[in-house]
Amino acid sequence: MPDLLIILLAGLFLPLFPLSMVFNALLDRIQHPWLRSVLFIAWPFNGLFILLYSQVNLPDWLLALALSTSALYAFRMLSLREVNQWNQFLATSLWSLLWLPVMQDTPPALLYGYAIGMSVPLVLLAFLSAGLVRRFGAAYTGLTTGLARTIPRYSGLLVTVVVAAIATPLFPSFFIMLHLVVDSLSVMPLVAMALLLIWLLWSWAGAQLIQGLIVGRASDIKIADMGNTTITLYSMVLIALVVGGIILGGVIL
Amino acid sequence: MEQLIIVVAALPLISALLIQLFAGRIGRSIARLSVAATTLSFFISLLLLWWALTGHEPQALPVGNTSAIMLFDPLSTLLAMIILGISLIVHIYSVRYMAEEAGYGRFFVLLDLMTAALLFMVIAGDLITLVIAWYLVGVLLYFLLGQDTRSQTAYRFAFWTLITYRIGDIPLILAAALLYNAYDTWSLTSIFNEIMANPGAHQVLGLPLPEVVAALIGLAAFARSAQFLLHNWLPYTMDGPTPVSALMHAGIVNAGGFLINRFAPVFVHSGDVLHIIFFVGLITAIFGSLLMLTQNDIKKALGYSTMGQMGFMIMECGIGAFSLAIYHMFAHGVFKGTLFLSAGGVIHHSRKDDGIPKDELYTFAVEKAPNKVHQPWLLMAAITLAVPLIILVLAHLLIAQDYFQKQGAIVLLFFGWVTGAQLIFATYRMRTQNIWRLVGLSVLSLVIVVLGYVVISHAFDLFLYPDPAFRVQLYSAATIDLLRFDVLVGVITLVVVSGWVLTYYAEQKGLRRRQQTKRLWLNFYALISREFYIIDIYTRLTRTLLGFSGRLNVWLRWL
C-alpha cells in the first residue's frame, strides 16, 4: 500500500484535519454511551496499529498538521456547549498529538499506554454525559445549571473527570504532555510552545464546561443523585488512573 | 529525623482523604479532624525549623524508590512553618465561619489539599514535584474560590485566577524542561551544583542557559504574584469565602517570591534578569498602591494593597535582597491575613455607624475636638524628610559597616525613607492639639519598626544564605553601572522631595487647583478608577477569541 494511503488511513484514526471531521460526524450519530466508549478506546488503537505495523516513513509536515489539528479542536472547544461534542473534540485534540511520540520512535507499549491514559477519562465522561441526558433530557452547559446543588455527588464526579481529561496532575495525560514538551523542546522549541498553548486551551475549555454545568441555583425539581455503588466504581477507575499516571510518569520522565 | 518534613506535607493530604471518605459518617466533626492534622503538622514544622536553626545540615531526601526528592533546608523549613501557621489560623477561623455554608466537607478537603500542595511546593527537591505542586495550587485555588457554587461571579473571577496561573505554569514547565535537557537530572540540588560549578556550560538559542531559565522563572513568579498586567485576578477574587481570601493573600500569592529564592543559584548568574525583575516589581508596586487608593470597597482595596506589596517583594529580589523578600512575605502574610479575617468585623461595625464625614464645625461644636494645629510648613517638611533617613542610616550602620557599599541596600534605604516620610506626613495631617507629641510617637514607632526590620532581615539573610560569598554574589549580580545608579537615585529623590514640598506648601496655604489642572486631575482619576482599562482590553480580547471560536464551529458545521 502506498505510504500516503497508509498515512491517510492513520489520519482517520489519529485524527488529522480534515479527516477528523469524519470521526466527529460518526460520533455525532452514535449517542449510546457504550458504543461511544468502545470507539473512544478502539479508535486511536487502530491508528497506532496501522502506523506501527506498516513502519511507514512519516514526512515532517505531518507534525505541523497534527499540531494544527490539535490546536484547532482545542480552540473550537471554547465555544462548545454540548458535553458529548466537547468530549469528542477533546478526543480529536488529544489523539492528534499521538503523532508526535510516533514520529519520535516511542516504544509501541508506551504508545498504547498513552492512548489508554488519554482515552479512559473520555469514556467516563461519555457515561456521565449520558447520565445527564437521562436526568435532564440534554447535557448542555448554560441550560442545565446548578448541578453542584441539585446533584452534588454527580457533579463532584463530573468535575473530577473533566479535570482528569484536560491533563491535570496526577492523571496520565499530564505526564504524557510533560514528556512531549521535554522531548520536543531541545530539538523543536516551537513544537513545545504549541503543545503548551494547546494544554492551556484545554484548561480554558474545561473551566468553561464546569462553570456552565455546576454553577447556579439548585433545581426546584428533585433529581436523583448518583448511587453509592456507581460512585465507588467511578472513584476506583479515577484512583487507578492516578496510580497509572504516577507509574507512567516514573517510566517516561 | 529530617524525613519528618515529608510527614509535615503528607499529614494534610491524609486528612483530606479521611474527610472525603468519612464526611458522611462523622458529619461536621470533619473540621476537628482537619484542624487536628494541621496543628500536628504545624508543631512538627516548628521542630524542623528549630533543627534547621540549630545547624542541621541541609539534606535532599529521596521518597522511597521514586525519583521524587524532598528538601530539608532553611528555606523549606521556614516556609513550611509559615504556610502551616497561616493555614492553621484559617482552619480554626473557618470552623465556625463556614458552618452555615453548603459544601462544608468539600471546603475542608480543598483547604487541606491546598495546604498539602503548598507544602510540597516549598519542600520539592526535584523539578517534577515542583511543577506538579505549582500546577495543583492553581487548580485547587479555582475550586476554593468557587466554594459558593450558586455564584456565577465567584466562578467568573476564579476563572481569571485559573487562567493566569495556567499562563504562569508555561514558563515554569519550559524552565524545567530546559534544565532537564541540559543536565539530565530532575534533582534541583544536582542542577544547582552544576550551575554553580560551571554556569556557562550550556546555551539556549545562543543565550546562556541560566539567563534563559531565570527569565522563565521570573515570568512564572510574575503570574503567581500578580505582577502588573498579570494582576487582574487578585483584587477581583473577593467573592470567594473570606478564609480563602486570607489564605490567598497571606500565603498563595507569595509563591513568586519563594520560586525566585529557590532558584537563587540560577539568579546569581543572571544579573540582567534581576534588573528586569526589579523594574516589573517597581511598576507593580506603584500601580498597585495607586489603584488601592481609589477603591471604595475594603476587600478590593486590600487586594490592590496585596498587589503593591507583591511588587515590593519582587523588587527586593531584583536588588539581590532575596532573604528580605522572604521576610517581607512572612510579615505581609501575617498582617494581610489579620486584615482579611477582620474585614467582616469592620464591615459589620461600619453598618452601625452612619459613616457620614463630619465637618470641622461639627467636630468642634458637638465632639469638642480640637482644630488642626498648623506648624511652619518648611520645618515640618524638613523633619519629615530628614528623620526617617537618619533613623535608617543609623540602624543599618549598627548592623553592618559595609552596608552602604551595596546598591541593593541603597535602594532599600530609599524605599524605607519614602515610607517613613509618608508615615510622618500622614501623622502630621492628623487632628491633634499637640502635633509634637504625635510626631514624637510616630518617630519612636518608626525607630522600633526600622530596628526590628533591620535586625530581623539580617537574621533572615544569615539563616537562608549562610554562605557569605553567595550573599555577596547575589548582591553583585543585581548591581548596575555606578553612574547610571547615582543619576537614577538623584532624579527620583528630586521628584519625591519636590512632590512633598509642594504638597506641604499647598496644604498650608490652602491652594486651590486651577481649572485646567482640575480637569487633568479628574481625567487621571477616571483612568485609575477604570483600572487603566486593562480589564476592558482583556475582556474584549476574550470575547473576540470566543466569538471567533464559535464562528469557526459554524463554518466547519460543528464537525
mmCIF file of C-alpha atoms in Angstrom, chain B residues 304-518:
data_model
loop_
_atom_site.group_PDB
_atom_site.id
_atom_site.type_symbol
_atom_site.label_atom_id
_atom_site.label_comp_id
_atom_site.label_asym_id
_atom_site.label_seq_id
_atom_site.Cartn_x
_atom_site.Cartn_y
_atom_site.Cartn_z
ATOM 1 C CA TYR B 304 -4.683 46.089 45.401
ATOM 2 C CA SER B 305 -2.672 46.600 48.574
ATOM 3 C CA THR B 306 -1.505 42.989 48.206
ATOM 4 C CA MET B 307 -0.586 43.715 44.600
ATOM 5 C CA GLY B 308 1.541 46.647 45.735
ATOM 6 C CA GLN B 309 3.184 44.524 48.419
ATOM 7 C CA MET B 310 3.909 41.779 45.917
ATOM 8 C CA GLY B 311 5.549 44.426 43.754
ATOM 9 C CA PHE B 312 7.806 45.344 46.677
ATOM 10 C CA MET B 313 8.593 41.685 47.323
ATOM 11 C CA ILE B 314 9.584 41.050 43.696
ATOM 12 C CA MET B 315 11.533 44.312 43.669
ATOM 13 C CA GLU B 316 13.529 43.146 46.691
ATOM 14 C CA CYS B 317 14.511 40.056 44.727
ATOM 15 C CA GLY B 318 15.519 42.316 41.850
ATOM 16 C CA ILE B 319 18.056 44.137 44.001
ATOM 17 C CA GLY B 320 19.518 40.896 45.318
ATOM 18 C CA ALA B 321 17.837 41.097 48.734
ATOM 19 C CA PHE B 322 16.383 37.583 48.368
ATOM 20 C CA SER B 323 16.085 36.826 52.061
ATOM 21 C CA LEU B 324 14.403 40.163 52.674
ATOM 22 C CA ALA B 325 11.724 39.101 50.193
ATOM 23 C CA ILE B 326 11.080 36.040 52.362
ATOM 24 C CA TYR B 327 10.848 38.220 55.463
ATOM 25 C CA HIS B 328 8.511 40.548 53.575
ATOM 26 C CA MET B 329 6.432 37.535 52.571
ATOM 27 C CA PHE B 330 6.211 36.440 56.194
ATOM 28 C CA ALA B 331 5.406 39.892 57.572
ATOM 29 C CA HIS B 332 2.916 40.671 54.830
ATOM 30 C CA GLY B 333 1.286 37.251 55.254
ATOM 31 C CA VAL B 334 0.686 37.853 58.938
ATOM 32 C CA PHE B 335 -0.710 41.370 58.664
ATOM 33 C CA LYS B 336 -2.732 40.783 55.490
ATOM 34 C CA GLY B 337 -4.206 37.565 56.904
ATOM 35 C CA THR B 338 -5.256 39.514 60.001
ATOM 36 C CA LEU B 339 -6.772 42.282 57.888
ATOM 37 C CA PHE B 340 -8.824 39.848 55.819
ATOM 38 C CA LEU B 341 -10.049 37.846 58.763
ATOM 39 C CA SER B 342 -11.148 41.048 60.478
ATOM 40 C CA ALA B 343 -12.603 42.657 57.334
ATOM 41 C CA GLY B 344 -16.007 41.147 58.131
ATOM 42 C CA GLY B 345 -15.912 42.723 61.593
ATOM 43 C CA VAL B 346 -15.063 46.113 60.123
ATOM 44 C CA ILE B 347 -17.934 45.883 57.647
ATOM 45 C CA HIS B 348 -20.253 44.838 60.483
ATOM 46 C CA HIS B 349 -19.085 47.784 62.588
ATOM 47 C CA SER B 350 -19.475 50.246 59.743
ATOM 48 C CA ARG B 351 -23.138 49.249 59.403
ATOM 49 C CA LYS B 352 -23.720 50.611 62.912
ATOM 50 C CA ASP B 353 -22.039 53.887 62.062
ATOM 51 C CA ASP B 354 -23.676 56.242 59.544
ATOM 52 C CA GLY B 355 -20.245 56.919 58.077
ATOM 53 C CA ILE B 356 -21.112 60.487 57.133
ATOM 54 C CA PRO B 357 -17.948 62.575 57.139
ATOM 55 C CA LYS B 358 -18.017 65.260 59.800
ATOM 56 C CA ASP B 359 -17.021 68.805 59.014
ATOM 57 C CA GLU B 360 -14.791 70.939 61.196
ATOM 58 C CA LEU B 361 -17.671 72.933 62.701
ATOM 59 C CA TYR B 362 -19.418 69.694 63.757
ATOM 60 C CA THR B 363 -16.319 68.216 65.364
ATOM 61 C CA PHE B 364 -15.569 71.466 67.151
ATOM 62 C CA ALA B 365 -19.114 72.219 68.346
ATOM 63 C CA VAL B 366 -20.501 68.722 69.040
ATOM 64 C CA GLU B 367 -17.500 66.469 69.657
ATOM 65 C CA LYS B 368 -15.406 69.239 71.235
ATOM 66 C CA ALA B 369 -12.493 68.023 69.127
ATOM 67 C CA PRO B 370 -9.584 70.388 68.616
ATOM 68 C CA ASN B 371 -8.956 72.176 65.367
ATOM 69 C CA LYS B 372 -5.932 71.194 63.335
ATOM 70 C CA VAL B 373 -2.803 72.946 64.573
ATOM 71 C CA HIS B 374 -0.694 74.384 61.788
ATOM 72 C CA GLN B 375 3.083 74.339 62.238
ATOM 73 C CA PRO B 376 5.597 76.108 59.983
ATOM 74 C CA TRP B 377 5.393 74.057 56.798
ATOM 75 C CA LEU B 378 9.104 74.293 55.934
ATOM 76 C CA LEU B 379 10.133 72.958 59.340
ATOM 77 C CA MET B 380 7.622 70.092 59.123
ATOM 78 C CA ALA B 381 8.743 69.226 55.603
ATOM 79 C CA ALA B 382 12.368 69.142 56.726
ATOM 80 C CA ILE B 383 11.562 66.906 59.707
ATOM 81 C CA THR B 384 9.512 64.593 57.519
ATOM 82 C CA LEU B 385 12.337 64.154 55.053
ATOM 83 C CA ALA B 386 15.302 64.077 57.404
ATOM 84 C CA VAL B 387 14.160 61.997 60.365
ATOM 85 C CA PRO B 388 13.447 58.701 58.529
ATOM 86 C CA LEU B 389 16.735 58.974 56.657
ATOM 87 C CA ILE B 390 18.738 59.471 59.858
ATOM 88 C CA ILE B 391 16.981 56.567 61.572
ATOM 89 C CA LEU B 392 17.518 54.232 58.605
ATOM 90 C CA VAL B 393 21.177 55.106 58.154
ATOM 91 C CA LEU B 394 21.976 54.752 61.870
ATOM 92 C CA ALA B 395 20.078 51.452 62.126
ATOM 93 C CA HIS B 396 21.957 49.959 59.208
ATOM 94 C CA LEU B 397 25.311 51.221 60.445
ATOM 95 C CA LEU B 398 24.644 49.343 63.685
ATOM 96 C CA ILE B 399 24.231 46.055 61.809
ATOM 97 C CA ALA B 400 26.866 46.173 59.082
ATOM 98 C CA GLN B 401 29.524 48.763 58.403
ATOM 99 C CA ASP B 402 29.867 47.797 54.762
ATOM 100 C CA TYR B 403 26.117 48.031 54.147
ATOM 101 C CA PHE B 404 26.305 51.158 52.036
ATOM 102 C CA GLN B 405 28.655 49.582 49.544
ATOM 103 C CA LYS B 406 25.775 47.528 48.159
ATOM 104 C CA GLN B 407 23.490 49.157 45.626
ATOM 105 C CA GLY B 408 20.605 46.947 46.691
ATOM 106 C CA ALA B 409 20.922 48.247 50.224
ATOM 107 C CA ILE B 410 20.754 51.840 48.982
ATOM 108 C CA VAL B 411 17.566 51.070 47.041
ATOM 109 C CA LEU B 412 16.049 49.515 50.144
ATOM 110 C CA LEU B 413 17.080 52.518 52.209
ATOM 111 C CA PHE B 414 15.470 54.717 49.616
ATOM 112 C CA PHE B 415 12.149 52.932 49.894
ATOM 113 C CA GLY B 416 12.443 52.838 53.674
ATOM 114 C CA TRP B 417 12.949 56.578 53.633
ATOM 115 C CA VAL B 418 9.946 57.153 51.317
ATOM 116 C CA THR B 419 7.726 55.002 53.544
ATOM 117 C CA GLY B 420 8.982 56.596 56.758
ATOM 118 C CA ALA B 421 8.452 60.091 55.391
ATOM 119 C CA GLN B 422 4.960 59.052 54.262
ATOM 120 C CA LEU B 423 4.194 57.925 57.812
ATOM 121 C CA ILE B 424 5.299 61.212 59.359
ATOM 122 C CA PHE B 425 3.411 63.178 56.732
ATOM 123 C CA ALA B 426 0.240 61.192 57.462
ATOM 124 C CA THR B 427 0.746 61.809 61.176
ATOM 125 C CA TYR B 428 1.195 65.497 60.564
ATOM 126 C CA ARG B 429 -2.175 65.645 58.814
ATOM 127 C CA MET B 430 -3.988 64.061 61.764
ATOM 128 C CA ARG B 431 -6.080 66.254 64.021
ATOM 129 C CA THR B 432 -4.419 66.860 67.338
ATOM 130 C CA GLN B 433 -3.806 69.578 69.852
ATOM 131 C CA ASN B 434 -0.188 68.590 70.340
ATOM 132 C CA ILE B 435 1.425 67.911 66.988
ATOM 133 C CA TRP B 436 4.912 67.477 68.538
ATOM 134 C CA ARG B 437 3.712 64.672 70.770
ATOM 135 C CA LEU B 438 2.171 62.871 67.808
ATOM 136 C CA VAL B 439 5.253 63.308 65.648
ATOM 137 C CA GLY B 440 7.413 62.144 68.569
ATOM 138 C CA LEU B 441 5.338 58.996 68.935
ATOM 139 C CA SER B 442 5.433 58.269 65.216
ATOM 140 C CA VAL B 443 9.227 58.754 65.162
ATOM 141 C CA LEU B 444 9.538 56.350 68.096
ATOM 142 C CA SER B 445 7.403 53.744 66.317
ATOM 143 C CA LEU B 446 9.474 54.274 63.181
ATOM 144 C CA VAL B 447 12.669 53.605 65.168
ATOM 145 C CA ILE B 448 11.214 50.381 66.558
ATOM 146 C CA VAL B 449 9.962 49.230 63.146
ATOM 147 C CA VAL B 450 13.223 50.044 61.369
ATOM 148 C CA LEU B 451 15.399 48.453 64.040
ATOM 149 C CA GLY B 452 13.172 45.385 64.065
ATOM 150 C CA TYR B 453 13.250 45.154 60.295
ATOM 151 C CA VAL B 454 16.991 45.623 60.065
ATOM 152 C CA VAL B 455 17.790 43.076 62.759
ATOM 153 C CA ILE B 456 15.277 40.507 61.513
ATOM 154 C CA SER B 457 16.159 40.878 57.835
ATOM 155 C CA HIS B 458 19.832 40.491 58.730
ATOM 156 C CA ALA B 459 18.975 37.350 60.693
ATOM 157 C CA PHE B 460 16.987 36.011 57.707
ATOM 158 C CA ASP B 461 19.982 36.675 55.483
ATOM 159 C CA LEU B 462 22.288 34.685 57.754
ATOM 160 C CA PHE B 463 19.800 31.829 58.114
ATOM 161 C CA LEU B 464 18.693 31.415 54.485
ATOM 162 C CA TYR B 465 22.014 32.129 52.812
ATOM 163 C CA PRO B 466 24.694 31.233 55.380
ATOM 164 C CA ASP B 467 27.493 31.350 52.804
ATOM 165 C CA PRO B 468 28.814 34.963 52.849
ATOM 166 C CA ALA B 469 30.365 34.562 49.396
ATOM 167 C CA PHE B 470 26.971 33.577 47.934
ATOM 168 C CA ARG B 471 25.310 36.585 49.586
ATOM 169 C CA VAL B 472 27.894 38.884 48.038
ATOM 170 C CA GLN B 473 27.368 37.185 44.656
ATOM 171 C CA LEU B 474 23.608 37.790 44.880
ATOM 172 C CA TYR B 475 24.039 41.485 45.611
ATOM 173 C CA SER B 476 26.699 41.961 42.956
ATOM 174 C CA ALA B 477 24.552 40.189 40.343
ATOM 175 C CA ALA B 478 21.920 42.866 40.907
ATOM 176 C CA THR B 479 24.379 45.751 40.691
ATOM 177 C CA ILE B 480 24.164 48.238 37.814
ATOM 178 C CA ASP B 481 26.645 50.763 36.417
ATOM 179 C CA LEU B 482 27.526 53.235 39.225
ATOM 180 C CA LEU B 483 26.974 56.435 37.249
ATOM 181 C CA ARG B 484 23.573 55.318 35.990
ATOM 182 C CA PHE B 485 22.643 54.238 39.502
ATOM 183 C CA ASP B 486 23.638 57.567 41.054
ATOM 184 C CA VAL B 487 21.785 59.581 38.420
ATOM 185 C CA LEU B 488 18.686 57.415 38.839
ATOM 186 C CA VAL B 489 18.651 57.755 42.616
ATOM 187 C CA GLY B 490 19.303 61.512 42.341
ATOM 188 C CA VAL B 491 16.446 62.101 39.888
ATOM 189 C CA ILE B 492 13.938 60.010 41.819
ATOM 190 C CA THR B 493 14.907 61.689 45.095
ATOM 191 C CA LEU B 494 14.438 65.083 43.498
ATOM 192 C CA VAL B 495 10.984 64.132 42.189
ATOM 193 C CA VAL B 496 9.888 62.744 45.573
ATOM 194 C CA VAL B 497 11.240 65.689 47.556
ATOM 195 C CA SER B 498 9.710 68.292 45.243
ATOM 196 C CA GLY B 499 6.390 66.447 45.352
ATOM 197 C CA TRP B 500 6.344 66.503 49.129
ATOM 198 C CA VAL B 501 7.473 70.098 49.445
ATOM 199 C CA LEU B 502 4.744 71.139 47.015
ATOM 200 C CA THR B 503 2.145 69.134 48.902
ATOM 201 C CA TYR B 504 3.165 70.652 52.208
ATOM 202 C CA TYR B 505 3.042 74.098 50.733
ATOM 203 C CA ALA B 506 -0.382 73.520 49.212
ATOM 204 C CA GLU B 507 -1.694 72.051 52.486
ATOM 205 C CA GLN B 508 -0.547 75.024 54.478
ATOM 206 C CA LYS B 509 -1.626 77.735 52.117
ATOM 207 C CA GLY B 510 -4.841 76.025 51.153
ATOM 208 C CA LEU B 511 -4.118 76.452 47.459
ATOM 209 C CA ARG B 512 -6.879 75.658 45.022
ATOM 210 C CA ARG B 513 -6.180 73.930 41.761
ATOM 211 C CA ARG B 514 -6.608 75.812 38.524
ATOM 212 C CA GLN B 515 -9.480 74.802 36.245
ATOM 213 C CA GLN B 516 -7.124 73.202 33.731
ATOM 214 C CA THR B 517 -5.207 71.248 36.390
ATOM 215 C CA LYS B 518 -8.500 70.153 37.896
#
